């Protein structure tokens, strides 16, 4: 049971505690009104043992004063600054989604890259959020620019509806700020700071654009840019290490996109993009139709975080019925601004589960529920141990055990176990292994003019299928259910995919149900060339294909 559930913080009733950091704690709560009105908020409250810290309290007030005046769709809002006996608190916009660290981790676990169009769309929206902050003017019209100073993957969210949100202006620098940075103090996330920020020089909005350039470089390549063993090493790398073109690390990135990112990463601020709006326009021009719209972003989020979304819905529904939800899944992904001064504490308290782990956990919970429910009806146990029923029951158990003991070895001799089929990973694609893991050796590409094949197919001696037709195997018996498998197809750049002259969809395509057998797909890319892709679908088996368009042979 949540110890904080039902507690009041100002006018807000707490549903659950979300996070605890070194300086503040975070809650999910709501306020109610007439006619069933309900507004959900995230509540940040200073921890009791730091309420006497005047510096942190000033930073807390700075965050409220700066962001309460903001009104931009890509910036998480602050609704209220309040004070009660337990100290200051902020009521902020409730953001249900995942930050970029969690998004890229989910893609890595599925062994698929984050779609390039998704990365560029996120970058474009963050550019517009930064431009709004950098050119902000108060109600009187007096310019009051705000520099974020901590643009990093952990502070950029994508909601389950596909909306990008820039979070945590807790260490932002604004004109008239109450909290002054002391000489020699560096604030920000190591590895994402601008060179002038590392040196402690005066900064402006172009410093945030450098940080966003680092984020984009890492999103499109799947690698760290200024990685080091310590924070000091990362800062030295920011000042001195060479910055390779993203295209050198990820061939699917075009020269135009690489040029936009590299200009943001110029060490001399005068050579960078001079405003977030200029950088946003450059990204749009370079991406073209490749850039994901809101619907496609939402579709990707749904495909990656179905269980998280369900947990969040259950948590919100529990507020309506006035009781906590049953612990049937992982913790909900409800994320807002992290604690000031303790950004590293805003990691999930439990690791994100893999899809198969979630299925096992659900099955285990179901079995556990059934097992614990049985002893409650002890009349069944008493009746079963009385009179002749006990003898009959004992005979059935002993006889059944004897049959199993005899039959299982015989069946094992006759039935060959089904071989385990590993999840497919195309060896021609760039892999993004965890730190310390070996990179699989490359293999030779398919010969020109042949069909690209999803995975090795055993030689059976059967006559080769005629191109353009589907291999359906032996005809199924009359009335037998049609067997299907799932296809996930990621092609860069994006392409239209046809099956038997019917549009299957536009990549990326996630978990598309298809009949079993080998299908020959027609792939039509932005260059207008027709290509042929062979995809074998097995019953109940997911097939994941991640390809560059130029790897698929022309038809």
Coordinates of C-alpha atoms in Angstrom, one line a residue:
X1 CA 0.0 0.0 0.0
X2 CA 1.3 3.5 -0.9
X3 CA 1.9 5.3 2.4
X4 CA 1.3 8.7 0.8
X5 CA -2.0 7.8 -0.9
X6 CA -4.8 10.2 0.1
X7 CA -2.3 12.8 1.6
X8 CA -3.1 16.4 0.8
X9 CA -0.4 18.7 -0.5
X10 CA -2.1 22.1 -0.8
X11 CA -5.4 21.4 -2.7
X12 CA -4.0 18.3 -4.4
X13 CA -4.7 14.7 -3.2
X14 CA -1.8 12.4 -3.7
X15 CA -2.2 9.1 -5.7
X16 CA 1.3 7.8 -5.3
X17 CA 4.9 8.8 -4.8
X18 CA 6.9 8.8 -8.1
X19 CA 10.4 9.5 -7.2
X20 CA 12.7 10.7 -4.4
X21 CA 16.0 12.5 -5.1
X22 CA 18.6 14.2 -3.0
X23 CA 16.8 17.5 -2.7
X24 CA 13.1 16.9 -3.5
X25 CA 10.4 14.2 -3.9
X26 CA 7.9 13.9 -6.6
X27 CA 4.2 12.8 -6.4
X28 CA 1.3 12.2 -8.8
X29 CA -1.8 13.9 -7.5
X30 CA -5.1 15.5 -8.6
X31 CA -7.6 18.2 -7.8
X32 CA -11.3 17.8 -8.1
X33 CA -14.2 20.1 -8.9
X34 CA -17.9 20.2 -9.6
X35 CA -19.4 17.9 -12.2
X36 CA -16.7 15.3 -12.0
X37 CA -13.9 17.7 -12.9
X38 CA -10.5 16.3 -12.3
X39 CA -7.0 17.6 -13.2
X40 CA -3.9 15.4 -12.7
X41 CA -0.6 17.1 -11.7
X42 CA 2.9 16.2 -10.8
X43 CA 3.9 17.7 -7.4
X44 CA 7.5 18.4 -6.5
X45 CA 8.1 19.1 -2.8
X46 CA 11.4 19.9 -1.0
X47 CA 12.6 17.2 1.3
X48 CA 12.5 18.0 5.0
X49 CA 16.3 17.7 5.6
X50 CA 17.1 20.4 2.9
X51 CA 14.4 22.9 3.7
X52 CA 17.0 25.0 5.5
X53 CA 19.2 25.1 2.4
X54 CA 18.6 28.7 1.2
X55 CA 20.5 28.2 -2.0
X56 CA 18.3 25.3 -3.1
X57 CA 15.1 27.1 -2.0
X58 CA 16.2 30.1 -4.2
X59 CA 16.7 27.7 -7.2
X60 CA 13.3 26.1 -6.5
X61 CA 11.7 29.6 -6.6
X62 CA 13.6 30.4 -9.8
X63 CA 12.2 27.3 -11.5
X64 CA 8.7 28.2 -10.5
X65 CA 9.0 31.9 -11.5
X66 CA 10.6 31.1 -14.9
X67 CA 8.5 28.3 -16.1
X68 CA 5.1 29.5 -14.7
X69 CA 5.1 32.3 -17.3
X70 CA 5.9 29.9 -20.2
X71 CA 3.1 28.8 -22.5
X72 CA 4.5 26.5 -25.2
X73 CA 3.3 23.1 -26.4
X74 CA 6.8 21.6 -26.2
X75 CA 7.6 22.8 -22.6
X76 CA 6.2 21.2 -19.5
X77 CA 4.2 23.8 -17.6
X78 CA 4.2 24.9 -13.9
X79 CA 0.7 25.6 -12.6
X80 CA 1.2 26.7 -9.1
X81 CA 3.8 27.5 -6.4
X82 CA 2.5 26.8 -3.0
X83 CA 3.6 26.7 0.6
X84 CA 2.4 24.7 3.6
X85 CA 3.7 23.4 6.9
X86 CA 5.8 20.8 5.0
X87 CA 7.5 23.5 2.9
X88 CA 7.4 24.8 -0.7
X89 CA 5.9 22.7 -3.5
X90 CA 5.3 23.0 -7.2
X91 CA 2.3 21.7 -9.1
X92 CA 3.4 20.9 -12.6
X93 CA 2.0 19.5 -15.8
X94 CA 1.4 15.7 -15.7
X95 CA 3.4 14.2 -18.5
X96 CA 2.8 10.5 -19.3
X97 CA 5.5 9.2 -21.5
X98 CA 9.2 8.3 -21.7
X99 CA 12.3 10.3 -21.9
X100 CA 14.8 9.8 -24.7
X101 CA 17.1 7.6 -22.5
X102 CA 14.2 5.2 -21.9
X103 CA 13.1 5.4 -25.6
X104 CA 16.5 4.5 -26.9
X105 CA 16.9 1.7 -24.3
X106 CA 13.6 0.2 -25.4
X107 CA 14.7 0.2 -29.1
X108 CA 18.1 -1.3 -28.1
X109 CA 16.4 -4.2 -26.2
X110 CA 14.4 -5.0 -29.4
X111 CA 17.6 -4.7 -31.5
X112 CA 16.2 -2.0 -33.7
X113 CA 17.5 1.5 -34.2
X114 CA 15.4 4.5 -33.2
X115 CA 13.9 5.6 -36.6
X116 CA 15.7 8.5 -38.1
X117 CA 12.5 10.4 -38.8
X118 CA 11.6 10.1 -35.1
X119 CA 15.0 11.5 -34.0
X120 CA 14.7 14.5 -36.4
X121 CA 11.2 15.3 -35.3
X122 CA 12.2 15.3 -31.7
X123 CA 15.2 17.6 -32.5
X124 CA 12.9 20.0 -34.5
X125 CA 10.4 20.3 -31.6
X126 CA 13.1 20.9 -29.0
X127 CA 14.6 23.6 -31.2
X128 CA 11.3 25.4 -31.2
X129 CA 10.9 25.1 -27.4
X130 CA 14.4 26.5 -27.0
X131 CA 13.7 29.4 -29.4
X132 CA 10.6 30.2 -27.3
X133 CA 12.7 30.3 -24.1
X134 CA 15.6 32.2 -25.7
X135 CA 13.4 34.9 -27.0
X136 CA 10.9 35.0 -24.1
X137 CA 9.3 38.3 -23.1
X138 CA 7.3 39.0 -20.0
X139 CA 3.7 40.3 -20.0
X140 CA 5.1 43.9 -20.2
X141 CA 6.9 43.0 -23.4
X142 CA 10.3 43.3 -21.8
X143 CA 12.7 40.7 -23.1
X144 CA 13.6 38.1 -20.5
X145 CA 15.5 35.3 -22.3
X146 CA 15.9 32.0 -20.5
X147 CA 18.9 29.6 -21.1
X148 CA 18.1 26.0 -20.2
X149 CA 21.7 24.9 -19.5
X150 CA 20.8 21.2 -19.1
X151 CA 19.6 20.0 -22.5
X152 CA 20.2 16.2 -22.4
X153 CA 18.3 13.1 -23.2
X154 CA 17.0 12.6 -19.7
X155 CA 15.3 16.0 -19.9
X156 CA 13.5 15.5 -23.2
X157 CA 10.2 13.5 -23.1
X158 CA 8.0 12.0 -25.7
X159 CA 4.4 11.4 -24.5
X160 CA 2.4 8.4 -25.4
X161 CA 0.4 10.7 -27.7
X162 CA 3.6 11.6 -29.6
X163 CA 4.1 15.1 -28.2
X164 CA 7.7 16.2 -27.4
X165 CA 8.2 18.0 -24.1
X166 CA 11.4 19.8 -22.8
X167 CA 11.6 19.4 -19.0
X168 CA 13.5 20.7 -16.0
X169 CA 14.4 24.4 -16.1
X170 CA 15.6 24.0 -12.5
X171 CA 19.1 25.3 -13.3
X172 CA 18.0 27.6 -16.1
X173 CA 19.6 31.1 -16.3
X174 CA 17.3 34.0 -16.7
X175 CA 17.6 37.8 -16.5
X176 CA 16.8 38.7 -12.9
X177 CA 17.4 35.2 -11.6
X178 CA 17.4 35.0 -7.8
X179 CA 20.1 32.3 -7.8
X180 CA 23.4 33.6 -9.0
X181 CA 26.0 31.1 -10.3
X182 CA 29.2 31.4 -8.3
X183 CA 32.5 31.9 -10.1
X184 CA 34.1 28.5 -11.0
X185 CA 30.8 26.7 -10.6
X186 CA 29.7 24.5 -13.6
X187 CA 26.1 23.5 -13.9
X188 CA 24.7 21.0 -16.4
X189 CA 25.1 17.3 -17.4
X190 CA 28.6 16.2 -18.2
X191 CA 28.9 15.1 -21.8
X192 CA 26.2 17.5 -23.0
X193 CA 27.6 20.9 -22.0
X194 CA 28.9 23.4 -24.5
X195 CA 32.6 24.3 -24.6
X196 CA 31.9 27.8 -23.1
X197 CA 29.8 26.1 -20.4
X198 CA 32.7 23.8 -19.5
X199 CA 35.1 26.7 -19.4
X200 CA 32.8 28.8 -17.2
X201 CA 32.5 31.6 -19.8
X202 CA 29.4 33.7 -20.4
X203 CA 26.7 31.7 -22.3
X204 CA 23.7 32.5 -24.4
X205 CA 21.1 30.4 -26.3
X206 CA 23.7 29.0 -28.7
X207 CA 25.0 27.0 -25.7
X208 CA 21.7 25.1 -25.6
X209 CA 21.9 24.4 -29.3
X210 CA 25.3 22.8 -28.9
X211 CA 23.8 20.5 -26.3
X212 CA 21.0 19.7 -28.6
X213 CA 23.5 18.9 -31.3
X214 CA 25.1 16.3 -29.0
X215 CA 21.7 14.8 -28.3
X216 CA 20.9 14.5 -32.0
X217 CA 24.3 13.1 -32.9
X218 CA 23.8 10.3 -30.3
X219 CA 20.2 9.6 -31.4
X220 CA 21.0 9.1 -35.1
X221 CA 24.2 7.1 -34.5
X222 CA 23.2 5.1 -31.4
X223 CA 26.6 5.9 -29.8
X224 CA 28.0 8.4 -27.2
X225 CA 29.8 11.4 -28.6
X226 CA 32.0 12.6 -25.7
X227 CA 32.1 9.5 -23.6
X228 CA 34.8 9.3 -20.9
X229 CA 35.6 7.3 -17.8
X230 CA 35.0 10.3 -15.6
X231 CA 33.1 13.6 -15.9
X232 CA 36.4 15.4 -16.2
X233 CA 37.4 13.2 -19.2
X234 CA 34.0 14.0 -20.8
X235 CA 34.6 17.7 -20.3
X236 CA 38.1 17.5 -21.8
X237 CA 36.6 15.6 -24.8
X238 CA 34.1 18.4 -25.3
X239 CA 37.0 20.9 -25.6
X240 CA 39.5 18.8 -27.6
X241 CA 38.2 15.5 -29.1
X242 CA 37.4 15.4 -32.8
X243 CA 33.8 15.3 -33.8
X244 CA 33.1 12.8 -36.6
X245 CA 30.3 13.2 -39.0
X246 CA 27.2 11.3 -38.1
X247 CA 27.2 9.8 -41.6
X248 CA 30.6 8.1 -40.8
X249 CA 29.0 6.3 -37.9
X250 CA 25.5 5.6 -39.4
X251 CA 25.3 5.3 -43.2
X252 CA 21.5 5.9 -43.2
X253 CA 22.1 9.6 -42.2
X254 CA 22.2 11.8 -45.3
X255 CA 24.8 14.5 -45.9
X256 CA 22.2 17.2 -45.4
X257 CA 21.2 15.9 -42.0
X258 CA 24.8 15.5 -41.0
X259 CA 25.6 19.1 -42.0
X260 CA 22.8 20.4 -39.8
X261 CA 24.0 18.5 -36.7
X262 CA 27.7 19.3 -37.3
X263 CA 26.9 23.0 -37.5
X264 CA 25.2 22.8 -34.1
X265 CA 28.4 21.2 -32.8
X266 CA 30.8 24.0 -33.8
X267 CA 33.0 24.8 -30.9
X268 CA 33.0 28.5 -31.8
X269 CA 29.5 29.8 -30.9
X270 CA 29.6 32.3 -33.8
X271 CA 29.8 29.4 -36.3
X272 CA 26.7 27.6 -34.9
X273 CA 23.1 28.1 -35.7
X274 CA 22.2 31.5 -34.3
X275 CA 18.7 30.6 -33.2
X276 CA 16.6 27.5 -32.4
X277 CA 14.2 28.5 -35.2
X278 CA 17.0 28.6 -37.8
X279 CA 18.1 25.1 -36.7
X280 CA 14.5 23.8 -36.7
X281 CA 14.0 25.0 -40.3
X282 CA 17.3 23.5 -41.4
X283 CA 16.2 20.1 -39.9
X284 CA 12.9 20.3 -41.7
X285 CA 14.5 21.0 -45.0
X286 CA 17.1 18.2 -44.6
X287 CA 14.6 15.6 -43.4
X288 CA 11.7 16.3 -45.9
X289 CA 9.0 13.6 -45.8
X290 CA 11.2 11.5 -43.6
X291 CA 10.3 13.4 -40.5
X292 CA 7.7 11.7 -38.3
X293 CA 4.4 13.5 -37.6
X294 CA 2.6 13.2 -34.3
X295 CA 0.6 10.2 -35.3
X296 CA 3.6 8.2 -36.3
X297 CA 5.4 9.1 -33.1
X298 CA 2.4 8.0 -31.1
X299 CA 2.3 4.7 -33.1
X300 CA 5.9 4.0 -32.3
X301 CA 5.4 4.8 -28.6
X302 CA 2.4 2.4 -28.4
X303 CA 4.5 -0.4 -30.0
X304 CA 7.3 0.0 -27.5
X305 CA 5.5 0.8 -24.3
X306 CA 2.1 -1.0 -24.2
X307 CA 2.6 -2.3 -20.7
X308 CA 3.7 1.0 -19.4
X309 CA 0.7 2.7 -20.9
X310 CA -1.6 0.1 -19.3
X311 CA 0.0 0.7 -15.9
X312 CA -0.4 4.4 -16.1
X313 CA -4.1 4.0 -17.1
X314 CA -4.6 1.7 -14.2
X315 CA -3.1 4.2 -11.8
X316 CA -5.3 7.0 -13.0
X317 CA -8.4 4.8 -12.9
X318 CA -7.6 3.9 -9.3
X319 CA -8.0 7.6 -8.4
X320 CA -11.6 7.4 -9.8
X321 CA -12.6 4.4 -7.7
X322 CA -10.6 5.6 -4.6
X323 CA -8.4 2.6 -4.2
X324 CA -4.9 1.6 -5.3
X325 CA -4.5 -0.7 -8.3
X326 CA -3.5 -4.3 -8.0
X327 CA 0.3 -4.7 -8.6
X328 CA -0.2 -6.6 -11.8
X329 CA 2.5 -4.9 -13.9
X330 CA 5.6 -2.7 -13.9
X331 CA 5.6 0.8 -12.4
X332 CA 3.9 3.4 -14.5
X333 CA 6.1 5.6 -16.6
X334 CA 4.9 9.0 -15.4
X335 CA 7.8 11.4 -15.7
X336 CA 8.1 15.1 -15.1
X337 CA 11.0 17.4 -14.1
X338 CA 13.7 15.7 -12.2
X339 CA 15.1 16.9 -8.8
X340 CA 17.3 20.0 -9.0
X341 CA 20.9 19.1 -8.1
X342 CA 20.3 15.4 -8.4
X343 CA 19.6 14.6 -12.0
X344 CA 21.1 11.1 -11.8
X345 CA 18.4 10.1 -9.3
X346 CA 15.7 10.4 -11.9
X347 CA 16.2 6.9 -13.2
X348 CA 13.4 4.3 -12.8
X349 CA 13.6 2.6 -9.4
X350 CA 13.2 -0.8 -11.3
X351 CA 14.7 -1.7 -14.7
X352 CA 12.4 -1.6 -17.6
X353 CA 11.1 -5.1 -18.2
X354 CA 11.5 -6.9 -21.5
X355 CA 8.4 -8.0 -23.3
X356 CA 8.9 -11.6 -22.5
X357 CA 9.6 -10.8 -18.9
X358 CA 6.3 -9.0 -18.6
X359 CA 4.5 -12.1 -20.1
X360 CA 6.2 -14.3 -17.6
X361 CA 5.4 -12.0 -14.7
X362 CA 1.7 -11.8 -15.7
X363 CA 1.5 -15.6 -15.9
X364 CA 3.3 -16.0 -12.6
X365 CA 0.8 -13.5 -11.0
X366 CA -2.1 -15.4 -12.5
X367 CA -0.7 -18.7 -11.1
X368 CA 0.0 -17.2 -7.8
X369 CA -3.6 -15.8 -7.5
X370 CA -5.0 -19.2 -8.3
X371 CA -2.7 -21.0 -5.8
X372 CA -3.5 -18.6 -3.0
X373 CA -7.2 -18.7 -3.7
X374 CA -7.5 -22.5 -3.3
X375 CA -6.9 -22.8 0.5
X376 CA -9.6 -20.2 1.2
X377 CA -12.3 -22.9 0.5
X378 CA -11.2 -25.5 3.1
X379 CA -14.5 -27.3 2.9
X380 CA -13.2 -28.9 -0.3
X381 CA -10.1 -30.1 1.6
X382 CA -12.2 -31.5 4.4
X383 CA -14.6 -33.3 2.1
X384 CA -11.8 -34.8 0.1
X385 CA -10.2 -36.3 3.1
X386 CA -13.4 -38.0 4.4
X387 CA -14.7 -41.5 3.6
X388 CA -14.4 -43.2 0.3
X389 CA -13.7 -40.0 -1.6
X390 CA -10.2 -39.9 -0.1
X391 CA -9.5 -43.4 -1.3
X392 CA -10.7 -42.6 -4.9
X393 CA -8.7 -39.4 -5.0
X394 CA -5.6 -41.2 -3.8
X395 CA -6.0 -43.9 -6.4
X396 CA -6.4 -41.3 -9.2
X397 CA -3.3 -39.5 -8.1
X398 CA -1.1 -42.6 -7.8
X399 CA -2.4 -44.1 -11.1
X400 CA -2.0 -40.8 -13.0
X401 CA 1.6 -40.5 -11.7
X402 CA 2.4 -44.0 -12.8
X403 CA 1.1 -43.4 -16.3
X404 CA 3.1 -40.2 -16.6
X405 CA 6.2 -41.9 -15.4
X406 CA 5.8 -44.6 -18.1
X407 CA 4.6 -42.5 -21.0
X408 CA 6.9 -39.4 -20.9
X409 CA 10.2 -41.3 -21.7
X410 CA 8.4 -43.1 -24.6
X411 CA 7.1 -39.8 -26.0
X412 CA 10.5 -38.2 -25.7
X413 CA 12.0 -41.0 -27.8
X414 CA 9.4 -40.5 -30.6
X415 CA 9.0 -36.7 -30.7
X416 CA 12.0 -34.6 -31.6
X417 CA 12.1 -31.4 -29.6
X418 CA 11.5 -28.2 -31.6
X419 CA 14.8 -26.3 -32.1
X420 CA 15.0 -22.9 -30.6
X421 CA 14.9 -20.1 -33.1
X422 CA 16.9 -17.1 -32.1
X423 CA 15.6 -13.6 -32.6
X424 CA 16.7 -12.4 -36.0
X425 CA 19.3 -9.7 -36.3
X426 CA 20.4 -8.7 -39.7
X427 CA 24.3 -8.9 -39.6
X428 CA 24.6 -6.3 -42.4
X429 CA 23.2 -3.6 -40.1
X430 CA 25.1 -1.5 -37.6
X431 CA 24.7 -2.9 -34.2
X432 CA 24.5 -0.9 -30.9
X433 CA 25.8 -3.3 -28.3
X434 CA 26.0 -2.6 -24.6
X435 CA 29.3 -1.3 -23.3
X436 CA 31.9 -4.1 -23.2
X437 CA 29.9 -6.4 -25.6
X438 CA 31.6 -7.6 -28.8
X439 CA 30.2 -6.4 -32.2
X440 CA 29.2 -9.3 -34.5
X441 CA 31.5 -9.6 -37.5
X442 CA 30.1 -8.4 -40.8
X443 CA 29.0 -10.8 -43.6
X444 CA 29.0 -10.5 -47.3
X445 CA 26.0 -8.8 -48.8
X446 CA 23.7 -10.7 -51.2
X447 CA 24.7 -10.8 -54.8
X448 CA 23.4 -8.0 -57.0
X449 CA 20.1 -8.9 -58.6
X450 CA 19.1 -11.5 -56.0
X451 CA 16.4 -11.0 -53.4
X452 CA 17.4 -9.8 -49.9
X453 CA 16.6 -12.6 -47.5
X454 CA 15.5 -12.1 -43.9
X455 CA 17.2 -15.1 -42.5
X456 CA 18.9 -18.4 -43.7
X457 CA 16.4 -20.9 -45.2
X458 CA 17.2 -24.6 -45.1
X459 CA 17.7 -26.3 -48.5
X460 CA 14.9 -28.7 -49.0
X461 CA 15.4 -29.8 -52.6
X462 CA 12.0 -28.3 -53.6
X463 CA 11.6 -26.4 -56.7
X464 CA 12.4 -22.7 -56.3
X465 CA 9.4 -20.4 -56.1
X466 CA 8.6 -18.2 -59.0
X467 CA 9.4 -14.5 -58.1
X468 CA 6.3 -12.5 -57.4
X469 CA 4.4 -15.4 -55.9
X470 CA 3.9 -16.4 -52.3
X471 CA 5.1 -19.7 -50.9
X472 CA 2.3 -21.0 -48.8
X473 CA 3.6 -24.5 -48.2
X474 CA 1.2 -27.4 -48.1
X475 CA -2.5 -26.6 -48.4
X476 CA -4.1 -26.5 -45.0
X477 CA -7.0 -28.9 -44.2
X478 CA -10.5 -27.6 -44.9
X479 CA -11.7 -25.6 -42.0
X480 CA -8.2 -25.4 -40.3
X481 CA -7.3 -21.9 -38.9
X482 CA -4.9 -19.8 -41.0
X483 CA -1.5 -19.6 -39.3
X484 CA 0.1 -16.2 -39.1
X485 CA 3.3 -14.6 -37.9
X486 CA 4.4 -11.0 -37.2
X487 CA 6.6 -8.8 -39.3
X488 CA 8.4 -5.7 -38.2
X489 CA 10.1 -3.9 -41.1
X490 CA 12.3 -0.8 -40.7
X491 CA 13.8 0.6 -43.9
X492 CA 15.9 3.8 -44.1
X493 CA 15.1 6.0 -45.8
X494 CA 11.4 5.4 -45.5
X495 CA 9.7 3.4 -48.2
X496 CA 6.3 2.1 -49.3
X497 CA 5.9 -1.7 -49.1
X498 CA 3.5 -3.7 -51.4
X499 CA 2.3 -7.3 -51.2
X500 CA 0.5 -8.6 -54.3
X501 CA 0.0 -5.1 -55.7
X502 CA -1.7 -4.0 -52.4
X503 CA -0.1 -1.4 -50.1
X504 CA 1.1 -3.2 -47.0
X505 CA 2.2 0.1 -45.4
X506 CA 4.9 2.7 -45.1
X507 CA 8.0 1.9 -43.1
X508 CA 8.5 1.6 -40.2
X509 CA 5.9 -1.2 -40.0
X510 CA 5.5 -2.8 -36.6
X511 CA 4.1 -6.2 -35.7
X512 CA 2.1 -6.7 -39.0
X513 CA 0.2 -10.0 -39.0
X514 CA 1.0 -12.0 -42.2
X515 CA 0.2 -15.6 -43.4
X516 CA 3.0 -18.1 -42.9
X517 CA 5.2 -18.8 -45.9
X518 CA 7.7 -16.8 -47.9
X519 CA 6.4 -13.5 -49.2
X520 CA 8.0 -11.4 -51.9
X521 CA 7.5 -7.8 -51.1
X522 CA 7.8 -4.9 -53.5
X523 CA 9.7 -1.9 -51.9
X524 CA 9.3 1.5 -53.5
X525 CA 11.7 4.1 -52.0
X526 CA 11.9 7.9 -52.5
X527 CA 14.2 7.4 -55.5
X528 CA 11.3 5.7 -57.4
X529 CA 13.3 2.5 -57.9
X530 CA 11.4 -0.8 -57.4
X531 CA 13.1 -3.4 -55.1
X532 CA 12.3 -6.9 -54.1
X533 CA 12.5 -8.3 -50.6
X534 CA 12.0 -11.9 -49.6
X535 CA 10.5 -12.4 -46.2
X536 CA 9.8 -15.9 -44.7
X537 CA 7.0 -15.8 -42.1
X538 CA 6.8 -18.6 -39.5
X539 CA 3.7 -19.4 -37.4
X540 CA 3.7 -17.5 -34.2
X541 CA 7.3 -16.2 -34.8
X542 CA 8.2 -12.5 -35.0
X543 CA 10.4 -11.5 -37.9
X544 CA 12.4 -8.2 -37.5
X545 CA 14.0 -6.7 -40.5
X546 CA 16.2 -3.5 -40.3
X547 CA 17.6 -2.5 -43.7
X548 CA 19.0 0.3 -45.6
X549 CA 17.2 0.9 -48.9
X550 CA 20.3 0.4 -51.0
X551 CA 20.8 -3.0 -49.4
X552 CA 17.6 -4.3 -51.1
X553 CA 18.3 -5.5 -54.7
X554 CA 16.5 -3.8 -57.5
X555 CA 13.6 -5.8 -59.0

